[in-house]
Amino acid sequence: MRRAALLIACLLPFGQVLGGAAGMDISIGEGAGEGAYGSIRISPEGMAMGRGTCSIEINKALVERDYQQYRYASAEAFYEQTMMHELVHCNHAPVLYASLNQLVTLAMQYQKTHGGDEPPVEALRNTHAEAFVGAYFLALSHADQEQSDGADIWWGQELRLSQDRGLGHSFEAIAAQCAKRGDCPTDIPHLNNLLLNDPEYRKALMKDLEKNGRD
């Protein structure tokens, strides 16, 4: 938890991750929904403007029960990872909200190329949101920042679990796109746009969406 505390309390006094939503008020508590390790609730103001509140809730009982199942060294390490994962979601949410037209266009383009029904935009949004967390940690791990060592650990764990979570193709594309320092920005809007404009990432995202739809 020390790395997470440093990231939130010292470097980022308003609770946002580097390059994230300015002015977002972050709170962390317990009580995520049934079966979820972590979840967020974000105010309409936060969603639309990046200013408002984002409440992170972590199911501590599940974390303590399942940390070994997901190959974490300790329940504390799983708790830290879950908290940081949800914190990125808080700061990505306003950018994701503003990207709705891009996601709709992507779904329409996919349907035009492959035929059949358009992929559900909500499923596309959620798949991209989960993959984005990994991309952010990888970009941050290359940055000249005090939290880069922690980000490297968080990226490694997200990568290790990516196949289990149906994100394997997206993570392969992210690992290639953001392989070296300077390849990917830590600024969340810029990183979001870089991914959504990358043809290889878009193809990978759709593969994961197809796989998850069949499972």
Short mmCIF file of C-alpha atoms in Angstrom, two decimals:
data_model
loop_
_atom_site.label_atom_id
_atom_site.label_comp_id
_atom_site.label_asym_id
_atom_site.label_seq_id
_atom_site.Cartn_x
_atom_site.Cartn_y
_atom_site.Cartn_z
CA MET A 1 0.00 0.00 0.00
CA ARG A 2 2.98 2.34 0.40
CA ARG A 3 3.36 2.87 -3.35
CA ALA A 4 -0.34 3.61 -3.75
CA ALA A 5 -0.33 5.99 -0.79
CA LEU A 6 2.66 7.82 -2.26
CA LEU A 7 0.97 8.10 -5.63
CA ILE A 8 -2.27 9.46 -4.20
CA ALA A 9 -1.19 11.51 -1.21
CA CYS A 10 2.15 12.98 -2.29
CA LEU A 11 2.43 13.31 -6.03
CA LEU A 12 -1.27 13.70 -6.78
CA PRO A 13 -2.86 15.67 -3.94
CA PHE A 14 -6.32 15.79 -5.52
CA GLY A 15 -6.56 12.02 -5.86
CA GLN A 16 -6.22 11.88 -9.63
CA VAL A 17 -3.70 9.83 -11.51
CA LEU A 18 -1.05 11.55 -13.60
CA GLY A 19 -2.64 13.13 -16.65
CA GLY A 20 -6.12 12.47 -15.31
CA ALA A 21 -9.21 14.51 -14.65
CA ALA A 22 -8.50 17.80 -12.91
CA GLY A 23 -10.59 18.54 -9.87
CA MET A 24 -12.08 15.08 -9.39
CA ASP A 25 -12.79 14.38 -5.73
CA ILE A 26 -11.84 10.76 -5.01
CA SER A 27 -13.03 8.75 -2.02
CA ILE A 28 -12.12 5.16 -1.16
CA GLY A 29 -14.35 2.88 0.87
CA GLU A 30 -15.61 -0.68 1.12
CA GLY A 31 -18.68 -2.35 -0.29
CA ALA A 32 -18.25 -3.12 -4.01
CA GLY A 33 -21.11 -4.98 -5.63
CA GLU A 34 -21.58 -8.69 -5.17
CA GLY A 35 -18.85 -10.65 -6.95
CA ALA A 36 -16.80 -7.53 -7.76
CA TYR A 37 -13.43 -6.79 -6.21
CA GLY A 38 -13.74 -3.10 -6.95
CA SER A 39 -16.18 -0.66 -8.51
CA ILE A 40 -16.66 3.07 -8.99
CA ARG A 41 -19.56 5.49 -8.77
CA ILE A 42 -19.02 8.78 -10.52
CA SER A 43 -21.18 11.90 -10.35
CA PRO A 44 -22.77 13.30 -13.53
CA GLU A 45 -20.51 16.35 -13.19
CA GLY A 46 -17.47 14.12 -12.99
CA MET A 47 -18.57 12.14 -16.02
CA ALA A 48 -19.27 15.16 -18.19
CA MET A 49 -16.55 17.58 -17.10
CA GLY A 50 -13.98 15.69 -15.05
CA ARG A 51 -15.02 17.69 -12.00
CA GLY A 52 -17.18 16.18 -9.32
CA THR A 53 -16.90 13.01 -7.28
CA CYS A 54 -15.77 9.47 -7.93
CA SER A 55 -16.29 6.95 -5.15
CA ILE A 56 -14.13 3.83 -5.22
CA GLU A 57 -15.47 0.84 -3.35
CA ILE A 58 -13.41 -2.28 -2.72
CA ASN A 59 -14.78 -5.59 -1.51
CA LYS A 60 -12.13 -6.25 1.11
CA ALA A 61 -13.59 -9.61 2.11
CA LEU A 62 -13.33 -10.93 -1.45
CA VAL A 63 -9.83 -9.53 -1.82
CA GLU A 64 -8.70 -11.27 1.34
CA ARG A 65 -10.38 -14.50 0.26
CA ASP A 66 -9.11 -14.68 -3.32
CA TYR A 67 -5.68 -13.05 -3.49
CA GLN A 68 -3.88 -16.41 -3.80
CA GLN A 69 -6.20 -17.52 -6.59
CA TYR A 70 -4.94 -14.60 -8.68
CA ARG A 71 -1.31 -15.19 -7.73
CA TYR A 72 -0.84 -12.09 -5.59
CA ALA A 73 1.85 -12.16 -2.92
CA SER A 74 -0.57 -10.95 -0.27
CA ALA A 75 -4.08 -9.63 0.26
CA GLU A 76 -2.51 -6.20 0.70
CA ALA A 77 -0.96 -6.39 -2.78
CA PHE A 78 -4.32 -7.38 -4.30
CA TYR A 79 -6.04 -4.54 -2.44
CA GLU A 80 -3.46 -2.06 -3.73
CA GLN A 81 -3.82 -3.28 -7.31
CA THR A 82 -7.61 -3.10 -7.10
CA MET A 83 -7.50 0.42 -5.69
CA MET A 84 -5.13 1.67 -8.39
CA HIS A 85 -7.13 -0.06 -11.12
CA GLU A 86 -10.30 1.70 -10.00
CA LEU A 87 -8.50 5.00 -9.58
CA VAL A 88 -7.50 4.89 -13.24
CA HIS A 89 -11.15 4.15 -14.12
CA CYS A 90 -12.21 7.27 -12.18
CA ASN A 91 -9.91 9.48 -14.18
CA HIS A 92 -10.53 7.77 -17.50
CA ALA A 93 -14.33 7.94 -17.17
CA PRO A 94 -14.78 11.56 -18.37
CA VAL A 95 -12.50 10.89 -21.36
CA LEU A 96 -14.40 7.69 -22.12
CA TYR A 97 -17.67 9.61 -21.91
CA ALA A 98 -16.34 12.13 -24.43
CA SER A 99 -15.21 9.26 -26.71
CA LEU A 100 -18.71 7.89 -27.23
CA ASN A 101 -18.89 9.05 -30.85
CA GLN A 102 -15.53 7.40 -31.59
CA LEU A 103 -16.77 4.14 -30.11
CA VAL A 104 -20.04 4.28 -32.05
CA THR A 105 -18.10 4.94 -35.26
CA LEU A 106 -15.76 2.04 -34.49
CA ALA A 107 -18.71 -0.30 -33.97
CA MET A 108 -20.27 0.83 -37.26
CA GLN A 109 -16.99 0.41 -39.13
CA TYR A 110 -16.59 -3.09 -37.76
CA GLN A 111 -20.10 -4.05 -38.83
CA LYS A 112 -19.51 -2.61 -42.32
CA THR A 113 -16.28 -4.59 -42.73
CA HIS A 114 -17.36 -7.89 -41.15
CA GLY A 115 -21.11 -7.92 -41.66
CA GLY A 116 -23.64 -9.01 -39.11
CA ASP A 117 -24.80 -6.93 -36.19
CA GLU A 118 -22.85 -4.01 -34.84
CA PRO A 119 -20.97 -4.80 -31.62
CA PRO A 120 -22.85 -3.44 -28.60
CA VAL A 121 -21.30 -0.04 -27.87
CA GLU A 122 -21.58 -0.58 -24.11
CA ALA A 123 -19.62 -3.85 -24.35
CA LEU A 124 -17.06 -2.13 -26.56
CA ARG A 125 -16.74 0.72 -24.08
CA ASN A 126 -16.27 -1.64 -21.15
CA THR A 127 -13.65 -3.76 -22.94
CA HIS A 128 -11.70 -0.66 -23.91
CA ALA A 129 -11.98 0.74 -20.36
CA GLU A 130 -10.48 -2.42 -18.86
CA ALA A 131 -7.68 -2.62 -21.42
CA PHE A 132 -6.92 1.09 -20.96
CA VAL A 133 -5.94 0.53 -17.33
CA GLY A 134 -3.16 -1.79 -18.45
CA ALA A 135 -2.01 0.68 -21.10
CA TYR A 136 -1.85 3.47 -18.54
CA PHE A 137 0.25 1.42 -16.14
CA LEU A 138 2.63 0.40 -18.94
CA ALA A 139 3.06 3.99 -20.13
CA LEU A 140 3.58 5.15 -16.54
CA SER A 141 6.16 2.43 -15.92
CA HIS A 142 8.35 4.02 -18.60
CA ALA A 143 7.91 7.56 -17.29
CA ASP A 144 10.52 9.42 -15.28
CA GLN A 145 8.28 9.54 -12.23
CA GLU A 146 8.65 8.33 -8.66
CA GLN A 147 5.72 5.95 -9.08
CA SER A 148 7.12 4.18 -12.18
CA ASP A 149 8.34 1.15 -10.19
CA GLY A 150 4.89 0.65 -8.73
CA ALA A 151 3.32 1.06 -12.17
CA ASP A 152 5.63 -1.62 -13.55
CA ILE A 153 4.32 -4.04 -10.91
CA TRP A 154 0.71 -3.05 -11.62
CA TRP A 155 1.23 -3.49 -15.38
CA GLY A 156 2.77 -6.93 -14.82
CA GLN A 157 -0.20 -8.06 -12.78
CA GLU A 158 -2.74 -6.70 -15.27
CA LEU A 159 -0.84 -8.45 -18.07
CA ARG A 160 -0.71 -11.72 -16.15
CA LEU A 161 -4.48 -11.67 -15.67
CA SER A 162 -5.36 -10.36 -19.15
CA GLN A 163 -6.02 -13.80 -20.66
CA ASP A 164 -8.22 -14.80 -17.72
CA ARG A 165 -10.23 -11.61 -18.17
CA GLY A 166 -10.66 -11.98 -21.93
CA LEU A 167 -8.31 -9.11 -22.78
CA GLY A 168 -5.39 -11.05 -24.23
CA HIS A 169 -5.51 -9.57 -27.74
CA SER A 170 -5.86 -6.00 -26.46
CA PHE A 171 -2.92 -6.42 -24.11
CA GLU A 172 -0.74 -7.84 -26.89
CA ALA A 173 -1.49 -4.73 -28.95
CA ILE A 174 -0.82 -2.46 -25.97
CA ALA A 175 2.49 -4.18 -25.21
CA ALA A 176 3.60 -3.60 -28.81
CA GLN A 177 2.32 -0.02 -29.01
CA CYS A 178 3.78 1.10 -25.67
CA ALA A 179 6.91 -1.06 -25.57
CA LYS A 180 9.45 1.71 -24.96
CA ARG A 181 9.79 4.99 -23.08
CA GLY A 182 8.12 7.74 -25.06
CA ASP A 183 5.97 5.42 -27.18
CA CYS A 184 2.81 6.20 -25.22
CA PRO A 185 1.88 9.32 -23.22
CA THR A 186 0.83 9.22 -19.58
CA ASP A 187 -1.69 11.96 -20.29
CA ILE A 188 -5.00 10.11 -20.20
CA PRO A 189 -6.85 11.89 -23.06
CA HIS A 190 -3.84 11.56 -25.36
CA LEU A 191 -3.29 7.91 -24.48
CA ASN A 192 -6.98 7.17 -24.98
CA ASN A 193 -6.94 8.75 -28.44
CA LEU A 194 -3.69 7.06 -29.41
CA LEU A 195 -5.19 3.66 -28.67
CA LEU A 196 -8.53 4.28 -30.34
CA ASN A 197 -6.75 5.60 -33.46
CA ASP A 198 -4.36 2.65 -33.65
CA PRO A 199 -5.59 0.07 -36.21
CA GLU A 200 -3.87 -2.84 -34.46
CA TYR A 201 -5.39 -1.96 -31.11
CA ARG A 202 -8.84 -1.58 -32.67
CA LYS A 203 -8.58 -5.00 -34.29
CA ALA A 204 -7.39 -6.54 -31.02
CA LEU A 205 -10.22 -4.88 -29.11
CA MET A 206 -12.76 -6.41 -31.46
CA LYS A 207 -11.18 -9.86 -31.14
CA ASP A 208 -11.52 -9.67 -27.38
CA LEU A 209 -15.09 -8.43 -27.71
CA GLU A 210 -15.93 -11.37 -29.98
CA LYS A 211 -14.31 -13.86 -27.62
CA ASN A 212 -16.06 -12.48 -24.57
CA GLY A 213 -19.36 -12.53 -26.45
CA ARG A 214 -18.96 -16.24 -27.20
CA ASP A 215 -17.93 -17.28 -23.68
#
